[in-house]
Amino acid sequence: MTFDPQKDKAPDIFKAILWELQKKNRVIGSVVVDGQEVFNHQEEYVGQRLEDIKEIVVKSGTREELARENMDLIAHHLEGISAHLPVIGRDFRGGITQEGWADFEGVVNSLIFIEKAIIDIFEMVKKADKKVMTEKWGEVVKEYQKLNPLLKDLEELLDYNRFEESGNLVDQKMKEILDHVIRMIDRV
């Protein structure tokens, strides 16, 4: 497909691309813009650079392929977070520093981002019409969302400077949930 950056805007370009992919029951996996692979916010990325772009290559896949690829990415990130939780727990018990607090906030922000990604994957597997995969991933979503009340409990413990209990919650209960989610992802 050829587009004119003087006339065509990013939303129009992506609308045309999605139309062609939909006819083949495929979705965008990633977009390569002048050799740079872009996985997220592709339309925004293209829109900001449209007049300078020479080539856009769209890598596509089925919804199932893309979901599985994203599942692997999620599992990889969760493994890193899980391995790091004992360090955060130890920081809490030892009197958390400003650096340790920033580290913990980074983990929480990552967990929030991952929750959104997990839900997006669930929607993707539902659209892929893969019943067993949808059921198994639905269980992953339920297990992962057990972190939400745990994070509220952690916030309350921290409000009352109960650092020993906070540390135990992080490196035992949070780690247990994440490790279970990782094992569940491996079985999807």
Coordinates of N, CA, C and O in Angstrom, one line a residue:
M1 N 0.9 -1.2 0.0 CA 0.0 0.0 0.0 C 0.9 1.2 0.0 O 1.9 1.3 0.6
T2 N 0.5 2.2 -0.7 CA 1.2 3.5 -0.7 C 0.3 4.6 -0.2 O -0.9 4.7 -0.5
F3 N 0.9 5.5 0.6 CA 0.2 6.6 1.2 C 1.0 7.9 0.9 O 2.2 7.9 0.8
D4 N 0.2 9.0 0.9 CA 0.8 10.3 0.6 C 0.8 11.0 2.0 O -0.3 11.4 2.4
P5 N 2.0 11.3 2.6 CA 2.0 12.0 3.9 C 1.4 13.4 3.8 O 1.1 14.0 4.8
Q6 N 1.3 14.0 2.6 CA 0.7 15.3 2.5 C -0.8 15.2 2.6 O -1.5 16.2 3.1
K7 N -1.4 14.1 2.2 CA -2.9 14.0 2.2 C -3.4 13.0 3.3 O -4.4 13.3 3.9
D8 N -2.7 11.9 3.4 CA -3.2 10.9 4.4 C -2.6 11.1 5.8 O -1.5 11.4 6.0
K9 N -3.5 11.0 6.7 CA -3.1 11.2 8.1 C -3.1 9.8 8.8 O -3.6 8.8 8.2
A10 N -2.4 9.7 9.9 CA -2.1 8.4 10.5 C -3.4 7.6 10.8 O -3.5 6.4 10.5
P11 N -4.5 8.2 11.3 CA -5.7 7.4 11.5 C -6.3 6.8 10.2 O -6.7 5.7 10.2
D12 N -6.2 7.5 9.1 CA -6.6 7.0 7.8 C -5.7 5.9 7.3 O -6.2 4.9 6.8
I13 N -4.4 6.0 7.5 CA -3.5 5.0 7.1 C -3.8 3.7 7.9 O -3.9 2.6 7.3
F14 N -4.0 3.8 9.2 CA -4.2 2.6 10.1 C -5.6 2.0 9.8 O -5.7 0.8 9.9
K15 N -6.5 2.9 9.5 CA -7.9 2.4 9.1 C -7.8 1.5 7.9 O -8.3 0.4 7.8
A16 N -7.0 1.9 6.9 CA -6.8 1.2 5.6 C -6.1 -0.1 5.9 O -6.4 -1.2 5.4
I17 N -5.0 -0.1 6.7 CA -4.2 -1.2 7.1 C -5.1 -2.3 7.8 O -5.1 -3.5 7.5
L18 N -5.8 -1.8 8.8 CA -6.7 -2.7 9.6 C -7.8 -3.3 8.7 O -8.1 -4.5 8.9
W19 N -8.3 -2.6 7.8 CA -9.3 -3.1 6.9 C -8.7 -4.3 6.1 O -9.4 -5.3 6.0
E20 N -7.5 -4.1 5.6 CA -6.9 -5.2 4.8 C -6.6 -6.4 5.7 O -6.8 -7.5 5.3
L21 N -6.1 -6.2 6.9 CA -5.8 -7.3 7.8 C -7.1 -8.0 8.2 O -7.1 -9.2 8.3
Q22 N -8.1 -7.2 8.5 CA -9.4 -7.8 8.9 C -9.9 -8.8 7.8 O -10.5 -9.8 8.2
K23 N -9.8 -8.4 6.6 CA -10.2 -9.3 5.5 C -9.5 -10.7 5.5 O -10.1 -11.7 5.1
K24 N -8.3 -10.7 6.1 CA -7.6 -11.9 6.2 C -7.6 -12.5 7.6 O -6.8 -13.4 7.9
N25 N -8.5 -12.0 8.5 CA -8.6 -12.4 9.9 C -7.3 -12.3 10.6 O -6.8 -13.2 11.3
R26 N -6.6 -11.2 10.4 CA -5.3 -11.0 11.0 C -5.3 -9.6 11.8 O -6.2 -8.8 11.6
V27 N -4.3 -9.4 12.7 CA -4.2 -8.2 13.4 C -2.8 -7.7 13.4 O -1.9 -8.4 13.0
I28 N -2.6 -6.4 13.7 CA -1.2 -5.9 13.8 C -0.5 -6.5 14.9 O -0.9 -6.5 16.1
G29 N 0.7 -7.0 14.6 CA 1.6 -7.5 15.7 C 2.5 -6.4 16.1 O 2.7 -6.0 17.2
S30 N 3.2 -5.8 15.1 CA 4.1 -4.7 15.3 C 4.2 -3.9 14.0 O 3.8 -4.4 13.0
V31 N 4.7 -2.7 14.1 CA 4.9 -1.9 13.0 C 6.4 -1.5 12.9 O 7.0 -1.1 14.0
V32 N 7.0 -1.6 11.8 CA 8.4 -1.2 11.6 C 8.4 0.1 10.8 O 8.0 0.1 9.7
V33 N 8.9 1.2 11.4 CA 8.9 2.5 10.8 C 10.4 2.8 10.5 O 11.1 3.0 11.4
D34 N 10.7 2.9 9.2 CA 12.1 3.1 8.8 C 13.1 2.3 9.6 O 14.1 2.8 10.1
G35 N 12.8 1.0 9.7 CA 13.7 0.1 10.4 C 13.5 0.0 11.9 O 14.2 -0.9 12.5
Q36 N 12.7 0.9 12.5 CA 12.5 0.9 14.0 C 11.2 0.2 14.3 O 10.2 0.6 13.9
E37 N 11.3 -1.0 15.0 CA 10.1 -1.7 15.4 C 9.3 -1.0 16.5 O 9.9 -0.7 17.5
V38 N 8.1 -0.8 16.3 CA 7.2 -0.1 17.3 C 6.1 -1.1 17.7 O 5.3 -1.6 16.8
F39 N 6.0 -1.4 18.9 CA 5.1 -2.4 19.4 C 3.8 -1.8 20.0 O 2.7 -2.3 19.9
N40 N 3.9 -0.6 20.6 CA 2.8 0.1 21.2 C 2.6 1.5 20.7 O 3.5 2.1 20.2
H41 N 1.3 1.9 20.7 CA 1.0 3.3 20.3 C 1.5 3.6 18.9 O 2.0 4.7 18.6
Q42 N 1.3 2.6 18.0 CA 1.9 2.7 16.6 C 1.3 3.9 15.9 O 2.0 4.7 15.2
E43 N 0.0 4.1 16.0 CA -0.7 5.2 15.2 C -0.1 6.5 15.7 O 0.1 7.4 14.9
E44 N 0.0 6.7 17.0 CA 0.5 7.9 17.6 C 2.0 8.2 17.1 O 2.4 9.3 16.7
Y45 N 2.8 7.1 17.1 CA 4.2 7.2 16.7 C 4.2 7.6 15.3 O 5.0 8.5 14.9
V46 N 3.5 7.0 14.4 CA 3.5 7.3 13.0 C 3.0 8.7 12.8 O 3.5 9.5 12.0
G47 N 1.9 9.1 13.5 CA 1.3 10.4 13.3 C 2.3 11.5 13.7 O 2.3 12.6 13.0
Q48 N 3.2 11.3 14.7 CA 4.2 12.3 15.1 C 5.3 12.5 14.1 O 6.0 13.5 14.1
R49 N 5.5 11.5 13.2 CA 6.7 11.5 12.3 C 6.3 11.3 10.9 O 7.1 11.2 10.0
L50 N 5.0 11.4 10.6 CA 4.5 11.1 9.3 C 5.2 11.7 8.1 O 5.6 11.0 7.1
E51 N 5.5 13.0 8.2 CA 6.1 13.7 7.0 C 7.6 13.2 6.8 O 8.1 13.4 5.6
D52 N 8.2 12.6 7.8 CA 9.6 12.2 7.6 C 9.7 10.7 7.3 O 10.8 10.2 7.0
I53 N 8.7 9.9 7.4 CA 8.7 8.5 7.2 C 8.9 8.1 5.8 O 8.2 8.6 4.9
K54 N 9.8 7.2 5.5 CA 10.0 6.7 4.2 C 9.2 5.3 3.9 O 8.7 5.1 2.9
E55 N 9.2 4.5 5.0 CA 8.6 3.2 4.9 C 8.0 2.7 6.2 O 8.6 2.9 7.2
I56 N 6.8 2.1 6.1 CA 6.1 1.5 7.2 C 5.9 0.0 6.8 O 5.3 -0.2 5.7
V57 N 6.4 -0.9 7.6 CA 6.1 -2.3 7.4 C 5.3 -2.8 8.5 O 5.7 -2.6 9.7
V58 N 4.2 -3.5 8.2 CA 3.3 -4.0 9.3 C 3.5 -5.5 9.4 O 3.5 -6.2 8.4
K59 N 3.9 -5.9 10.6 CA 4.0 -7.4 10.8 C 2.7 -7.8 11.5 O 2.2 -7.2 12.5
S60 N 2.0 -8.8 10.9 CA 0.7 -9.2 11.3 C 0.8 -10.6 11.9 O 1.8 -11.3 11.7
G61 N -0.3 -11.0 12.5 CA -0.4 -12.4 13.0 C -1.9 -12.6 13.3 O -2.7 -11.7 13.2
T62 N -2.2 -13.8 13.7 CA -3.5 -14.1 14.1 C -3.7 -13.6 15.5 O -2.7 -13.3 16.2
R63 N -4.9 -13.5 16.0 CA -5.1 -13.1 17.4 C -4.5 -14.0 18.4 O -3.9 -13.7 19.4
E64 N -4.6 -15.3 18.0 CA -4.0 -16.3 18.9 C -2.5 -16.2 19.0 O -1.9 -16.2 20.1
E65 N -1.8 -16.0 17.8 CA -0.4 -15.8 17.8 C 0.0 -14.6 18.6 O 1.0 -14.6 19.4
L66 N -0.7 -13.5 18.4 CA -0.3 -12.3 19.1 C -0.6 -12.4 20.6 O 0.2 -12.0 21.5
A67 N -1.7 -13.1 21.0 CA -2.0 -13.3 22.4 C -0.9 -14.2 23.1 O -0.4 -13.8 24.1
R68 N -0.5 -15.2 22.4 CA 0.6 -16.1 22.9 C 1.9 -15.3 23.1 O 2.6 -15.5 24.1
E69 N 2.2 -14.5 22.1 CA 3.4 -13.7 22.2 C 3.4 -12.8 23.4 O 4.3 -12.6 24.2
N70 N 2.2 -12.1 23.6 CA 2.1 -11.2 24.7 C 2.1 -12.0 26.1 O 2.6 -11.5 27.0
M71 N 1.5 -13.2 26.1 CA 1.6 -14.0 27.3 C 3.0 -14.3 27.7 O 3.3 -14.2 28.9
D72 N 3.8 -14.6 26.7 CA 5.2 -14.9 27.0 C 5.9 -13.6 27.6 O 6.7 -13.7 28.5
L73 N 5.6 -12.5 27.0 CA 6.2 -11.2 27.5 C 5.8 -10.9 28.9 O 6.6 -10.5 29.7
I74 N 4.5 -11.1 29.2 CA 4.0 -10.9 30.5 C 4.7 -11.8 31.5 O 5.1 -11.4 32.6
A75 N 4.8 -13.1 31.2 CA 5.4 -14.1 32.1 C 6.9 -13.7 32.3 O 7.3 -13.7 33.5
H76 N 7.6 -13.3 31.3 CA 9.0 -12.8 31.5 C 9.1 -11.7 32.5 O 9.9 -11.7 33.3
H77 N 8.2 -10.7 32.3 CA 8.2 -9.5 33.2 C 7.8 -9.9 34.6 O 8.4 -9.4 35.6
L78 N 6.9 -10.8 34.7 CA 6.5 -11.2 36.1 C 7.6 -12.0 36.8 O 7.7 -11.9 38.0
E79 N 8.3 -12.8 36.0 CA 9.4 -13.5 36.6 C 10.5 -12.5 37.2 O 11.0 -12.8 38.3
G80 N 10.7 -11.5 36.5 CA 11.7 -10.5 37.0 C 11.2 -9.8 38.2 O 11.9 -9.6 39.2
I81 N 9.9 -9.4 38.2 CA 9.3 -8.8 39.4 C 9.3 -9.7 40.6 O 9.7 -9.3 41.7
S82 N 8.9 -11.0 40.3 CA 8.8 -12.0 41.4 C 10.2 -12.2 42.0 O 10.3 -12.2 43.3
A83 N 11.2 -12.2 41.2 CA 12.6 -12.4 41.7 C 13.1 -11.2 42.5 O 13.9 -11.4 43.4
H84 N 12.5 -10.1 42.3 CA 12.9 -8.8 43.0 C 12.1 -8.6 44.3 O 12.6 -7.8 45.1
L85 N 11.0 -9.2 44.4 CA 10.2 -9.0 45.6 C 10.9 -9.2 47.0 O 10.7 -8.5 47.9
P86 N 11.7 -10.3 47.1 CA 12.5 -10.4 48.3 C 13.3 -9.2 48.7 O 13.5 -8.9 49.9
V87 N 13.9 -8.6 47.7 CA 14.7 -7.4 47.9 C 13.8 -6.3 48.5 O 14.2 -5.6 49.5
I88 N 12.6 -6.1 47.9 CA 11.7 -5.1 48.4 C 11.3 -5.4 49.8 O 11.2 -4.5 50.7
G89 N 10.9 -6.7 50.1 CA 10.5 -7.1 51.4 C 11.6 -6.8 52.4 O 11.3 -6.3 53.5
R90 N 12.8 -7.1 52.1 CA 13.9 -6.8 53.0 C 14.1 -5.3 53.2 O 14.4 -4.9 54.3
D91 N 13.9 -4.5 52.2 CA 14.0 -3.1 52.3 C 12.9 -2.6 53.3 O 13.2 -1.7 54.1
F92 N 11.7 -3.1 53.2 CA 10.6 -2.6 54.1 C 11.0 -3.0 55.5 O 10.9 -2.1 56.4
R93 N 11.5 -4.2 55.8 CA 11.8 -4.6 57.1 C 13.0 -3.8 57.7 O 13.1 -3.6 58.9
G94 N 13.9 -3.4 56.8 CA 15.1 -2.7 57.3 C 14.9 -1.2 57.4 O 15.8 -0.5 57.7
G95 N 13.7 -0.7 57.1 CA 13.4 0.7 57.1 C 13.7 1.3 55.8 O 14.8 1.6 55.4
I96 N 12.7 1.4 55.0 CA 12.8 1.7 53.6 C 13.4 3.0 53.3 O 13.1 4.0 54.0
T97 N 14.3 3.1 52.3 CA 15.0 4.3 51.9 C 14.2 5.0 50.8 O 13.2 4.4 50.3
Q98 N 14.5 6.2 50.5 CA 13.9 6.9 49.4 C 14.1 6.1 48.1 O 13.2 6.0 47.3
E99 N 15.3 5.6 47.9 CA 15.6 4.8 46.7 C 14.7 3.5 46.7 O 14.2 3.1 45.7
G100 N 14.6 2.8 47.9 CA 13.8 1.6 48.0 C 12.3 1.9 47.7 O 11.6 1.1 47.1
W101 N 11.9 3.1 48.2 CA 10.5 3.4 47.9 C 10.2 3.7 46.4 O 9.2 3.2 45.9
A102 N 11.2 4.3 45.8 CA 11.0 4.5 44.3 C 11.0 3.2 43.6 O 10.3 3.0 42.6
D103 N 11.8 2.3 44.0 CA 11.9 0.9 43.5 C 10.5 0.2 43.6 O 10.0 -0.3 42.7
F104 N 10.0 0.3 44.8 CA 8.7 -0.3 45.1 C 7.6 0.3 44.2 O 6.7 -0.3 43.6
E105 N 7.6 1.7 44.1 CA 6.6 2.3 43.2 C 6.7 1.9 41.8 O 5.7 1.7 41.1
G106 N 7.9 1.7 41.3 CA 8.2 1.2 40.0 C 7.5 -0.2 39.8 O 6.9 -0.5 38.8
V107 N 7.7 -1.1 40.8 CA 7.1 -2.4 40.7 C 5.6 -2.3 40.7 O 4.9 -2.9 39.9
V108 N 5.0 -1.4 41.6 CA 3.5 -1.3 41.6 C 3.0 -0.8 40.2 O 2.0 -1.3 39.7
N109 N 3.7 0.2 39.7 CA 3.3 0.7 38.4 C 3.4 -0.3 37.3 O 2.5 -0.4 36.4
S110 N 4.4 -1.2 37.4 CA 4.5 -2.3 36.4 C 3.4 -3.3 36.6 O 2.8 -3.8 35.6
L111 N 3.0 -3.6 37.8 CA 1.9 -4.5 38.1 C 0.6 -3.9 37.5 O -0.2 -4.7 37.0
I112 N 0.4 -2.6 37.7 CA -0.8 -2.0 37.1 C -0.8 -2.1 35.6 O -1.8 -2.5 35.0
F113 N 0.3 -1.8 35.0 CA 0.4 -1.9 33.5 C 0.2 -3.4 33.1 O -0.6 -3.6 32.1
I114 N 0.7 -4.3 33.8 CA 0.6 -5.7 33.4 C -0.9 -6.2 33.6 O -1.4 -6.9 32.8
E115 N -1.6 -5.7 34.6 CA -3.0 -6.0 34.8 C -3.8 -5.6 33.5 O -4.6 -6.3 33.0
K116 N -3.5 -4.4 33.0 CA -4.2 -3.9 31.8 C -3.9 -4.8 30.7 O -4.7 -5.2 29.9
A117 N -2.6 -5.2 30.5 CA -2.2 -6.1 29.4 C -2.8 -7.5 29.5 O -3.3 -8.0 28.5
I118 N -3.0 -8.0 30.7 CA -3.6 -9.3 31.0 C -5.1 -9.2 30.5 O -5.6 -10.1 29.9
I119 N -5.7 -8.1 30.9 CA -7.1 -8.0 30.5 C -7.2 -7.8 29.0 O -8.1 -8.4 28.3
D120 N -6.3 -7.1 28.4 CA -6.3 -6.9 26.9 C -6.1 -8.3 26.2 O -6.7 -8.6 25.2
I121 N -5.2 -9.1 26.8 CA -5.0 -10.4 26.2 C -6.3 -11.3 26.3 O -6.6 -12.0 25.4
F122 N -7.0 -11.1 27.4 CA -8.2 -11.9 27.6 C -9.2 -11.5 26.5 O -9.9 -12.4 25.9
E123 N -9.3 -10.2 26.2 CA -10.2 -9.7 25.1 C -9.8 -10.3 23.8 O -10.6 -10.7 23.0
M124 N -8.5 -10.4 23.6 CA -8.0 -10.9 22.3 C -8.3 -12.3 22.2 O -8.7 -12.8 21.1
V125 N -8.1 -13.1 23.2 CA -8.4 -14.6 23.0 C -9.9 -14.8 22.9 O -10.3 -15.8 22.2
K126 N -10.7 -14.0 23.5 CA -12.1 -14.1 23.3 C -12.5 -13.9 21.8 O -13.2 -14.6 21.2
K127 N -11.9 -12.8 21.2 CA -12.1 -12.5 19.8 C -11.5 -13.6 18.9 O -12.0 -13.8 17.8
A128 N -10.5 -14.3 19.4 CA -9.9 -15.3 18.6 C -10.8 -16.6 18.6 O -10.5 -17.5 17.8
D129 N -11.8 -16.6 19.4 CA -12.7 -17.7 19.5 C -12.0 -19.0 19.9 O -12.3 -20.0 19.3
K130 N -11.1 -18.9 20.8 CA -10.4 -20.1 21.3 C -11.0 -20.4 22.7 O -10.5 -19.8 23.7
K131 N -12.0 -21.3 22.8 CA -12.7 -21.5 24.1 C -11.8 -21.9 25.2 O -11.8 -21.4 26.3
V132 N -11.0 -23.0 25.0 CA -10.1 -23.5 26.1 C -9.1 -22.4 26.5 O -8.9 -22.2 27.7
M133 N -8.5 -21.8 25.5 CA -7.6 -20.7 25.8 C -8.2 -19.6 26.6 O -7.6 -19.0 27.6
T134 N -9.4 -19.2 26.2 CA -10.2 -18.1 26.9 C -10.4 -18.5 28.4 O -10.2 -17.7 29.3
E135 N -10.9 -19.8 28.6 CA -11.1 -20.2 29.9 C -9.9 -20.2 30.8 O -9.9 -19.7 31.9
K136 N -8.8 -20.7 30.3 CA -7.5 -20.8 31.0 C -7.0 -19.4 31.3 O -6.5 -19.1 32.4
W137 N -7.1 -18.5 30.3 CA -6.6 -17.1 30.5 C -7.6 -16.4 31.5 O -7.1 -15.5 32.3
G138 N -8.8 -16.7 31.5 CA -9.8 -16.1 32.5 C -9.3 -16.4 33.9 O -9.4 -15.6 34.8
E139 N -8.8 -17.7 34.1 CA -8.3 -18.0 35.4 C -7.1 -17.3 35.8 O -6.9 -16.9 36.9
V140 N -6.2 -17.0 34.8 CA -5.0 -16.2 35.0 C -5.5 -14.8 35.5 O -4.9 -14.2 36.4
V141 N -6.5 -14.2 34.8 CA -7.0 -12.9 35.2 C -7.5 -12.9 36.6 O -7.1 -12.0 37.4
K142 N -8.3 -13.9 37.0 CA -8.8 -14.0 38.4 C -7.7 -14.1 39.4 O -7.7 -13.4 40.4
E143 N -6.7 -14.9 39.1 CA -5.6 -15.1 40.0 C -4.8 -13.8 40.2 O -4.4 -13.4 41.3
Y144 N -4.5 -13.1 39.0 CA -3.7 -11.9 39.1 C -4.4 -10.8 39.9 O -3.8 -10.1 40.6
Q145 N -5.7 -10.8 39.7 CA -6.5 -9.7 40.4 C -6.6 -9.9 41.9 O -7.0 -9.0 42.6
K146 N -6.1 -11.0 42.4 CA -5.9 -11.2 43.8 C -4.9 -10.2 44.4 O -4.9 -10.0 45.6
L147 N -4.1 -9.7 43.5 CA -3.1 -8.7 44.0 C -3.8 -7.4 44.5 O -3.3 -6.7 45.3
N148 N -5.0 -7.0 43.9 CA -5.6 -5.8 44.2 C -5.9 -5.6 45.7 O -5.5 -4.6 46.3
P149 N -6.7 -6.6 46.3 CA -6.9 -6.4 47.7 C -5.6 -6.4 48.6 O -5.5 -5.8 49.6
L150 N -4.7 -7.2 48.1 CA -3.4 -7.3 48.8 C -2.6 -6.0 48.8 O -2.1 -5.6 49.8
L151 N -2.7 -5.3 47.6 CA -2.1 -4.0 47.6 C -2.8 -2.9 48.5 O -2.1 -2.1 49.1
K152 N -4.1 -3.1 48.6 CA -4.8 -2.2 49.5 C -4.4 -2.5 51.0 O -4.2 -1.6 51.8
D153 N -4.3 -3.8 51.3 CA -3.8 -4.1 52.7 C -2.4 -3.6 52.9 O -2.1 -3.1 54.0
L154 N -1.5 -3.7 51.9 CA -0.2 -3.2 52.0 C -0.2 -1.7 52.2 O 0.6 -1.2 53.1
E155 N -1.0 -1.0 51.5 CA -1.1 0.5 51.7 C -1.5 0.8 53.1 O -0.9 1.7 53.8
E156 N -2.5 0.1 53.7 CA -2.9 0.3 55.1 C -1.7 0.0 56.0 O -1.5 0.8 57.0
L157 N -1.0 -1.1 55.8 CA 0.1 -1.4 56.7 C 1.2 -0.3 56.7 O 1.7 0.1 57.7
L158 N 1.4 0.2 55.5 CA 2.4 1.3 55.3 C 2.0 2.6 56.0 O 2.8 3.3 56.5
D159 N 0.7 2.8 55.9 CA 0.1 4.1 56.5 C 0.4 4.1 58.0 O 0.6 5.1 58.6
Y160 N 0.5 2.9 58.6 CA 0.7 2.8 60.1 C 2.1 2.3 60.4 O 2.4 1.9 61.5
N161 N 3.0 2.5 59.4 CA 4.4 2.2 59.6 C 4.7 0.8 60.1 O 5.6 0.5 60.9
R162 N 3.9 -0.2 59.6 CA 4.0 -1.6 60.0 C 4.9 -2.2 59.0 O 4.4 -3.0 58.1
F163 N 6.2 -1.9 59.0 CA 7.1 -2.3 58.0 C 7.5 -3.8 58.0 O 7.7 -4.4 56.9
E164 N 7.5 -4.4 59.1 CA 7.8 -5.8 59.2 C 6.7 -6.6 58.5 O 7.0 -7.5 57.6
E165 N 5.4 -6.3 58.8 CA 4.3 -7.0 58.1 C 4.2 -6.6 56.7 O 3.9 -7.5 55.8
S166 N 4.6 -5.4 56.3 CA 4.6 -5.0 54.9 C 5.6 -5.8 54.1 O 5.3 -6.3 53.0
G167 N 6.8 -6.0 54.7 CA 7.8 -6.8 54.0 C 7.4 -8.2 53.8 O 7.6 -8.8 52.8
N168 N 6.7 -8.8 54.9 CA 6.3 -10.2 54.7 C 5.2 -10.3 53.7 O 5.2 -11.3 52.9
L169 N 4.3 -9.3 53.6 CA 3.2 -9.3 52.6 C 3.8 -9.3 51.2 O 3.4 -10.0 50.3
V170 N 4.9 -8.5 51.0 CA 5.5 -8.3 49.7 C 6.2 -9.6 49.3 O 6.0 -10.1 48.2
D171 N 7.1 -10.0 50.1 CA 8.0 -11.1 49.7 C 7.4 -12.5 49.9 O 8.0 -13.5 49.5
Q172 N 6.2 -12.6 50.5 CA 5.6 -13.9 50.7 C 4.3 -14.0 49.9 O 4.2 -14.7 48.9
K173 N 3.3 -13.2 50.3 CA 2.0 -13.3 49.7 C 2.0 -12.8 48.2 O 1.5 -13.4 47.3
M174 N 2.6 -11.6 48.0 CA 2.6 -11.1 46.6 C 3.4 -12.1 45.7 O 3.0 -12.4 44.6
K175 N 4.6 -12.5 46.2 CA 5.4 -13.4 45.5 C 4.7 -14.7 45.2 O 4.7 -15.2 44.1
E176 N 3.9 -15.2 46.1 CA 3.2 -16.5 46.0 C 2.2 -16.3 44.8 O 2.0 -17.2 44.0
I177 N 1.4 -15.2 44.8 CA 0.4 -15.0 43.8 C 1.1 -14.8 42.4 O 0.7 -15.5 41.4
L178 N 2.2 -14.1 42.3 CA 2.9 -13.9 41.0 C 3.5 -15.2 40.5 O 3.4 -15.5 39.3
D179 N 4.1 -16.0 41.4 CA 4.6 -17.3 41.0 C 3.5 -18.2 40.5 O 3.7 -18.9 39.5
H180 N 2.4 -18.2 41.2 CA 1.2 -19.0 40.7 C 0.7 -18.5 39.3 O 0.5 -19.3 38.5
V181 N 0.7 -17.2 39.1 CA 0.2 -16.7 37.8 C 1.2 -17.1 36.7 O 0.8 -17.5 35.7
I182 N 2.5 -17.1 37.0 CA 3.5 -17.5 36.0 C 3.3 -18.9 35.7 O 3.4 -19.3 34.5
R183 N 3.1 -19.8 36.7 CA 2.9 -21.2 36.4 C 1.6 -21.4 35.5 O 1.5 -22.2 34.6
M184 N 0.5 -20.6 35.9 CA -0.7 -20.7 35.1 C -0.5 -20.3 33.6 O -1.0 -20.9 32.7
I185 N 0.3 -19.2 33.4 CA 0.6 -18.8 32.1 C 1.3 -19.9 31.3 O 1.0 -20.1 30.1
D186 N 2.2 -20.5 31.9 CA 2.9 -21.6 31.2 C 2.0 -22.7 30.8 O 2.3 -23.5 29.8
R187 N 0.8 -22.9 31.4 CA -0.1 -24.0 31.1 C -1.1 -23.6 30.1 O -2.0 -24.4 29.6
V188 N -1.2 -22.3 29.7 CA -2.2 -21.8 28.7 C -1.8 -22.3 27.3 O -0.7 -22.3 26.9

